[in-house]
PDB file of C-alpha atoms in Angstrom:
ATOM      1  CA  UNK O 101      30.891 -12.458  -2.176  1.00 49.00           C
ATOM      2  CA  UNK O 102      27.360 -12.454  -0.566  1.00 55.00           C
ATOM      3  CA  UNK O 103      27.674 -14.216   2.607  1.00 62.00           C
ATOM      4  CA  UNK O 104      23.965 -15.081   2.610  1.00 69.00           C
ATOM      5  CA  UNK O 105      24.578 -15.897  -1.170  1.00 64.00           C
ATOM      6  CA  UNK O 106      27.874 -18.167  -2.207  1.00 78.00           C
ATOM      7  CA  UNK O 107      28.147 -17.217  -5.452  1.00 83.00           C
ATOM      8  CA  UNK O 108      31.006 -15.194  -6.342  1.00 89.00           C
ATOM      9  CA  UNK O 109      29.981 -11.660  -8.097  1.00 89.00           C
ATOM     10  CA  UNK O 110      30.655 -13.397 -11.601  1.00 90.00           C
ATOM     11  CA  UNK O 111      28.457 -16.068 -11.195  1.00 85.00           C
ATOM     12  CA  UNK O 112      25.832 -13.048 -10.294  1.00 85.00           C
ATOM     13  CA  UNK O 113      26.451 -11.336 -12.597  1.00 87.00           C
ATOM     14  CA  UNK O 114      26.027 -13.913 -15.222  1.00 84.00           C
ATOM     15  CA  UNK O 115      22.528 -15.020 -14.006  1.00 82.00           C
ATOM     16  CA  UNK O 116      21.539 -11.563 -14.410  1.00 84.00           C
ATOM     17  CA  UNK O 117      22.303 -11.039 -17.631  1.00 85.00           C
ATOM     18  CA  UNK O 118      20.347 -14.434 -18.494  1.00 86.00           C
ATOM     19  CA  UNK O 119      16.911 -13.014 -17.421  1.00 88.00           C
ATOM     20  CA  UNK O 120      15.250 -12.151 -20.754  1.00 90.00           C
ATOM     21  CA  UNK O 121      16.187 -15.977 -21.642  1.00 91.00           C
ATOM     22  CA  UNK O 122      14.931 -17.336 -18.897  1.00 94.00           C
ATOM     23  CA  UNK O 123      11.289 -15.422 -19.014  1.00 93.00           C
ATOM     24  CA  UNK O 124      11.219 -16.924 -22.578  1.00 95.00           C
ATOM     25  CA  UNK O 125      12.379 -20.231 -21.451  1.00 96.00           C
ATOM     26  CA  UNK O 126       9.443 -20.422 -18.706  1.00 96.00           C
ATOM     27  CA  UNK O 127       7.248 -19.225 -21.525  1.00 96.00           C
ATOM     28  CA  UNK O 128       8.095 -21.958 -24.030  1.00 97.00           C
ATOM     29  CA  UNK O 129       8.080 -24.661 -21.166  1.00 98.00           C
ATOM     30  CA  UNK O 130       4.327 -23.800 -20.157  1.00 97.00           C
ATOM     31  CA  UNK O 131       3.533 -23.258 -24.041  1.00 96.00           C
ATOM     32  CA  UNK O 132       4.406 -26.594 -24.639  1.00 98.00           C
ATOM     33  CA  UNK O 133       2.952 -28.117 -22.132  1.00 97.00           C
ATOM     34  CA  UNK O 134       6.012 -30.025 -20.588  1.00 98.00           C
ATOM     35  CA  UNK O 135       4.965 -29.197 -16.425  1.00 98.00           C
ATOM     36  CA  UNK O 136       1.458 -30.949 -17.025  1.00 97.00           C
ATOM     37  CA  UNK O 137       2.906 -33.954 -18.929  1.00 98.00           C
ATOM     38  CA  UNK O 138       5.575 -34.386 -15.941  1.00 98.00           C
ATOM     39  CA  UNK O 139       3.277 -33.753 -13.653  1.00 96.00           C
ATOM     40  CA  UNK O 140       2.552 -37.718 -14.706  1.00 95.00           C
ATOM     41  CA  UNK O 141       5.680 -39.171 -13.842  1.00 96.00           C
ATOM     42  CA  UNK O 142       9.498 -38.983 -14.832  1.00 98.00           C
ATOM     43  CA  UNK O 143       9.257 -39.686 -18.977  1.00 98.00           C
ATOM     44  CA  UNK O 144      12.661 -40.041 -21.153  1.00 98.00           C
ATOM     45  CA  UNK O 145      13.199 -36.796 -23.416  1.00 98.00           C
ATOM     46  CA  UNK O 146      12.137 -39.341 -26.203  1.00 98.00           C
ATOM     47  CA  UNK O 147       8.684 -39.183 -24.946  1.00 98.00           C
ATOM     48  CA  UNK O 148       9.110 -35.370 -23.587  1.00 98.00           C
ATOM     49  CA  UNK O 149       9.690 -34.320 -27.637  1.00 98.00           C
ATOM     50  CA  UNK O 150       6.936 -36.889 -28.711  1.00 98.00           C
ATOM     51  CA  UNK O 151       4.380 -35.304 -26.905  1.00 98.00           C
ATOM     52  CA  UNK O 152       5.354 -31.711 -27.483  1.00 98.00           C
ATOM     53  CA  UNK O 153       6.018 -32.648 -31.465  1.00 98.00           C
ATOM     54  CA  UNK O 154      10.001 -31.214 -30.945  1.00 98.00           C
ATOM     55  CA  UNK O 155      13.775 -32.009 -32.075  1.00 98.00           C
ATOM     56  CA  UNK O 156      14.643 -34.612 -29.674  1.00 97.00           C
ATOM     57  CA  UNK O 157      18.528 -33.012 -29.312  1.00 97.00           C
ATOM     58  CA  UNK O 158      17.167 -29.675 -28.920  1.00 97.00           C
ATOM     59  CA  UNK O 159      14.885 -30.864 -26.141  1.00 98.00           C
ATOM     60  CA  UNK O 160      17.513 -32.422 -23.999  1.00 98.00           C
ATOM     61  CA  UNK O 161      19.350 -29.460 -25.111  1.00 98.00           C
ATOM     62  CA  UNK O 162      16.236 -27.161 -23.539  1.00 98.00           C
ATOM     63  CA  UNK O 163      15.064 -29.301 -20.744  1.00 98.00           C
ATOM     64  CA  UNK O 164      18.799 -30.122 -19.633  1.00 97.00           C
ATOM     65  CA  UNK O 165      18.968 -25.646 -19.270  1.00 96.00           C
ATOM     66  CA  UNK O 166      15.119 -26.234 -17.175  1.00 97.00           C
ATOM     67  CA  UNK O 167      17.025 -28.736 -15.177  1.00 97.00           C
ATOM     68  CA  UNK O 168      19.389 -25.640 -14.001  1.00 94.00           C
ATOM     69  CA  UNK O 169      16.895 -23.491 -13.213  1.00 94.00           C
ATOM     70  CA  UNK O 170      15.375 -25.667 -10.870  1.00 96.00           C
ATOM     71  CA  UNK O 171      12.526 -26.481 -13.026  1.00 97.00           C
ATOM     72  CA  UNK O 172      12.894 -30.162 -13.811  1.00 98.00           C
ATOM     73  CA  UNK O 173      15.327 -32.834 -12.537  1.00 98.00           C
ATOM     74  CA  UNK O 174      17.051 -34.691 -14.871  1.00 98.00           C
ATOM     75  CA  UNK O 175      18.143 -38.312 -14.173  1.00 97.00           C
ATOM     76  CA  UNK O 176      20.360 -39.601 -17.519  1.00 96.00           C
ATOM     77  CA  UNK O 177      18.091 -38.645 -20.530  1.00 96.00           C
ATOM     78  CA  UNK O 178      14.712 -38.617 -18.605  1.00 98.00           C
ATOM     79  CA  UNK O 179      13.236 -35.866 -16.609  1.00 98.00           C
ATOM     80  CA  UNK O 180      10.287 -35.151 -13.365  1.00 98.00           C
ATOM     81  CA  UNK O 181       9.288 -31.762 -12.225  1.00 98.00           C
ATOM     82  CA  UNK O 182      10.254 -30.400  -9.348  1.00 98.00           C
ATOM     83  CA  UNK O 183       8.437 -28.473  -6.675  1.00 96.00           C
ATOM     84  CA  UNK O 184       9.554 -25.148  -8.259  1.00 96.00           C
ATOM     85  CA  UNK O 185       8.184 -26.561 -11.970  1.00 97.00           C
ATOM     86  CA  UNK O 186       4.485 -26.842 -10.226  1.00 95.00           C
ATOM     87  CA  UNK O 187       4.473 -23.573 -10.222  1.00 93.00           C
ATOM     88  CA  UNK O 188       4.545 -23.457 -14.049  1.00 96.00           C
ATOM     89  CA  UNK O 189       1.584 -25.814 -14.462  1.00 96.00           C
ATOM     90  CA  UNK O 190      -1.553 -24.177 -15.529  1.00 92.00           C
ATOM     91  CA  UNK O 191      -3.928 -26.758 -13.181  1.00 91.00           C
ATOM     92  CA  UNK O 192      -1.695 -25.705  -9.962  1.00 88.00           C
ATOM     93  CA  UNK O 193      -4.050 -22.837  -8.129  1.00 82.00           C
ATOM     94  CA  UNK O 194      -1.425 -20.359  -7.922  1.00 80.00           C
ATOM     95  CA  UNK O 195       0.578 -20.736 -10.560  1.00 86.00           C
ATOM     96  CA  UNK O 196       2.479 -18.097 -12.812  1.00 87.00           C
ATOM     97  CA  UNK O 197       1.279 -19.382 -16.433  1.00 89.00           C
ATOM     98  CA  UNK O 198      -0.213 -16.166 -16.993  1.00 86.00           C
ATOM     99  CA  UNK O 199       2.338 -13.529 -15.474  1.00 86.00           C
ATOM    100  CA  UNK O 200       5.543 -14.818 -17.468  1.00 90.00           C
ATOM    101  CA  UNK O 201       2.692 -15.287 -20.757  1.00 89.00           C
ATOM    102  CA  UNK O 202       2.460 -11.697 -19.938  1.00 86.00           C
ATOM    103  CA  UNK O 203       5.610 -10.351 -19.758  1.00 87.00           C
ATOM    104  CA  UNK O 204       7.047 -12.376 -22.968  1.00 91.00           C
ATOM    105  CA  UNK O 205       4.259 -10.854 -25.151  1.00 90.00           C
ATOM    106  CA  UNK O 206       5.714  -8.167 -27.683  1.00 91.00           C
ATOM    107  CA  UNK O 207       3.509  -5.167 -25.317  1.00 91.00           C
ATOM    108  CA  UNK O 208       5.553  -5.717 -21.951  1.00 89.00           C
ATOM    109  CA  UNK O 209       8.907  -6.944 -23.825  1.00 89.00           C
ATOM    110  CA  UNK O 210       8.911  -3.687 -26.320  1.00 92.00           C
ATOM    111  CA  UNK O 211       7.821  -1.762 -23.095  1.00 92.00           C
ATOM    112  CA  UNK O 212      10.790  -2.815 -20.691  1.00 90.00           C
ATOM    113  CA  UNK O 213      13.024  -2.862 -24.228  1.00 92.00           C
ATOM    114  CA  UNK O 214      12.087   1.147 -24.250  1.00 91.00           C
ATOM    115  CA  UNK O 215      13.053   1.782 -20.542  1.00 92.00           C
ATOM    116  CA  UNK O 216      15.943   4.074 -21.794  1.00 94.00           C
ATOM    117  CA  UNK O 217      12.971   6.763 -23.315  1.00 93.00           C
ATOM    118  CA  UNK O 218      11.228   6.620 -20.227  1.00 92.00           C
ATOM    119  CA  UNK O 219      14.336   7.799 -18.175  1.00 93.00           C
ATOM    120  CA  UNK O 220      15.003  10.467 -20.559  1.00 94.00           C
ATOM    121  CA  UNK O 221      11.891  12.016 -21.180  1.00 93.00           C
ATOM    122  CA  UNK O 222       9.583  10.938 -18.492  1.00 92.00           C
ATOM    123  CA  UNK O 223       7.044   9.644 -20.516  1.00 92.00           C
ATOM    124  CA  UNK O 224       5.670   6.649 -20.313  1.00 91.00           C
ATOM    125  CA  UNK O 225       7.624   3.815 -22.535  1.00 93.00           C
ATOM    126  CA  UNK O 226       4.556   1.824 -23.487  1.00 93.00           C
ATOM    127  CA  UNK O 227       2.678   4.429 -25.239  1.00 93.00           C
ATOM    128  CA  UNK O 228       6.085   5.523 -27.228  1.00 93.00           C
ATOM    129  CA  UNK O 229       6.633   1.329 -27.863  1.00 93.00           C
ATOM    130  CA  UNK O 230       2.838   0.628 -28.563  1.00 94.00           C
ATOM    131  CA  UNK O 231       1.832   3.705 -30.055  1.00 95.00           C
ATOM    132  CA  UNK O 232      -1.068   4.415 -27.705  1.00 94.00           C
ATOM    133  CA  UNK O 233      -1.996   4.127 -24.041  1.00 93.00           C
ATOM    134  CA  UNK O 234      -2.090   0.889 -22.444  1.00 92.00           C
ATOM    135  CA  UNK O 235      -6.023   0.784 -21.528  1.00 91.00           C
ATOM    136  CA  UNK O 236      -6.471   1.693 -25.509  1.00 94.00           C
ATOM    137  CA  UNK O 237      -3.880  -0.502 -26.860  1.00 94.00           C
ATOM    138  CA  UNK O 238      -5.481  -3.622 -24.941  1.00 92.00           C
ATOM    139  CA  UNK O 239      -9.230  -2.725 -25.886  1.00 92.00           C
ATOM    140  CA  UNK O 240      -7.683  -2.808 -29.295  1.00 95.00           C
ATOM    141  CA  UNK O 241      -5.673  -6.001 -29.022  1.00 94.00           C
ATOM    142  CA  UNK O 242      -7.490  -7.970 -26.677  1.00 92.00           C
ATOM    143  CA  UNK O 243      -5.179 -10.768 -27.506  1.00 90.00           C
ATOM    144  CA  UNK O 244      -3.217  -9.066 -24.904  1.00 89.00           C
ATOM    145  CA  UNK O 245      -5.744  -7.784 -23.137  1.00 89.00           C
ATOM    146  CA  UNK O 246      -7.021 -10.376 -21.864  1.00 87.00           C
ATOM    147  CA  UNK O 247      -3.980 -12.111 -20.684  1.00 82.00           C
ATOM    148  CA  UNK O 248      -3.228  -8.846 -19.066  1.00 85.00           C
ATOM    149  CA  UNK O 249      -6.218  -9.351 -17.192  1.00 87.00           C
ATOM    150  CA  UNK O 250      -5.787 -12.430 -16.162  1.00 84.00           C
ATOM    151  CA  UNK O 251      -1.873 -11.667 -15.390  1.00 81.00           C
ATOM    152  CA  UNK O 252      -2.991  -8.812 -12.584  1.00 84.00           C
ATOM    153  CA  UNK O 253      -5.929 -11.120 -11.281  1.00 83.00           C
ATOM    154  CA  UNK O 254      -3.148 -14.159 -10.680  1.00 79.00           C
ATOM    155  CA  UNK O 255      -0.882 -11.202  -9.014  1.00 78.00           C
ATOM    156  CA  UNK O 256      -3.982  -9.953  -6.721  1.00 80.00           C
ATOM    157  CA  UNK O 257      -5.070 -13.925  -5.808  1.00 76.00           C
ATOM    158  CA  UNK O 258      -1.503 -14.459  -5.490  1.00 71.00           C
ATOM    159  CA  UNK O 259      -1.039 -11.829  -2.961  1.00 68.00           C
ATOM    160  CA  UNK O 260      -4.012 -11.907  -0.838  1.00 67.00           C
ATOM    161  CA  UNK O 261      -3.226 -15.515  -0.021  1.00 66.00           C
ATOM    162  CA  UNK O 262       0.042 -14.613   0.496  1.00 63.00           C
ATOM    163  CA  UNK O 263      -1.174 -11.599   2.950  1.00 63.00           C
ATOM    164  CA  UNK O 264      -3.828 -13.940   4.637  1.00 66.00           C
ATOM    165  CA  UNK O 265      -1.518 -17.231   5.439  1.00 66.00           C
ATOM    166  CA  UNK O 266       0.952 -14.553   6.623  1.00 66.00           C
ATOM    167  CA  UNK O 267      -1.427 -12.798   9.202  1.00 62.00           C
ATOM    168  CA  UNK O 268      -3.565 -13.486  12.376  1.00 63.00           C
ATOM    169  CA  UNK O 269      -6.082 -10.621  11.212  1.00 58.00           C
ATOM    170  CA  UNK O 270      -8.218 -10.847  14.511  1.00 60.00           C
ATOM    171  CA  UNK O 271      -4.841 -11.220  17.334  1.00 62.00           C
ATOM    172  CA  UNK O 272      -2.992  -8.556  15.276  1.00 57.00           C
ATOM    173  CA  UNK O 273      -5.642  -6.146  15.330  1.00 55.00           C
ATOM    174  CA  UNK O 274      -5.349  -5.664  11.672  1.00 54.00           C
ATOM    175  CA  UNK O 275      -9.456  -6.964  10.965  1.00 51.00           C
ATOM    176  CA  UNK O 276     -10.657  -3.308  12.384  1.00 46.00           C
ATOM    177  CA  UNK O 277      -8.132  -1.454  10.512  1.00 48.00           C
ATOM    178  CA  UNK O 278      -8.955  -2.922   7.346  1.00 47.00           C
ATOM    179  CA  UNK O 279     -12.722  -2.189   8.305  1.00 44.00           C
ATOM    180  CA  UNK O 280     -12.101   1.170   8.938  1.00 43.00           C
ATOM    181  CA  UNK O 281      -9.908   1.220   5.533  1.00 46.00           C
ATOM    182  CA  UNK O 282     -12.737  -0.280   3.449  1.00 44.00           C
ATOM    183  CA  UNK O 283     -15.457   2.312   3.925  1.00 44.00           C
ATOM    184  CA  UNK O 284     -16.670   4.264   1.354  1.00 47.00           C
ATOM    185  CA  UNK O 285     -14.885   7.631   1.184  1.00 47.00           C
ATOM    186  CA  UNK O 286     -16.922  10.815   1.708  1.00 40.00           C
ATOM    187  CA  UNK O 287     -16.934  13.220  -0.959  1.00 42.00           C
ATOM    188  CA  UNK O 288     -15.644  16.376  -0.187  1.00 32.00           C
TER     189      UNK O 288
END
């Protein structure tokens, strides 16, 4: 065992193999909607499968596996979001509606599902998944385009506040350094 991590190597190794799930879990909670509507209040999975127009078994079913992950907290048959659900609502600055919507769409899932062919050959999966380079591909499809887009601008807001709550620029000396980084380069 992990002693900064309790679980035995089992239970490890069992979460790991549920990460494909999960991403498309994530993905089907923001697609239907479920962290803004519990962003309301607690509501009874009657009400949760009302307002996303689902099987009410199959949503307790679904939201009782959110409930393990953290997502949502379930109390009987009702349900509230948690802290770690905000981060799945699409009006929470910050949130990761568009990186998971990413990485479920068929580009990024055949890519990763290809990983084998990259290791082999060298070559780069998503053009042997896709059929052309990435930049091409998403001119082509902006369907997934755009969410790429929008994916890589979440990761970039993401990390500068990340990088700026995490810093004292001016104390650390790291404001001229970044001064001195940002000027243009001089061709040679």
């Amino acid at each position: 065992m992990n002693p900064t991590n309790p679980k035995p190597p089992i239970a490890e190794a069992i979460q790991l193999l549920a990460g494909i799930p999960i991403s498309f879990a994530l993905n089907t909670f923001i697609q239907l909607g479920i962290p803004e509507y519990l962003n309301q209040g607690q509501k009874s999975v009657a009400e949760i499968a009302k307002h996303c127009q689902t099987q009410e078994e199959i949503s307790f079913r679904f939201l009782r596996f959110l409930s393990k992950l953290g997502l949502v907290q379930m109390e009987g048959t009702s349900f509230k979001l948690t802290a770690l659900g905000n981060y799945f609502r699409n009006d929470q600055p910050g949130n990761f509606c568009k990186n998971i919507e990413f990485m479920c769409s068929p580009p990024w899932f055949n890519t990763w599902s290809n990983l084998m062919y990259s290791l082999k050959t060298g070559d780069a999966a998503f053009k042997e998944s896709m059929g052309m380079q990435p930049w091409d591909y998403f001119e082509k499809h902006p369907e997934y385009g755009i969410p790429f887009n929008e994916y890589m601008t979440q990761i970039s807001k993401n990390g500068a506040a990340n990088l700026l709550n995490s810093y004292n620029f001016v104390e650390d000396g790291i404001l001229l350094s970044l001064i001195h980084i940002s000027e243009p380069t001089r061709p040679y």
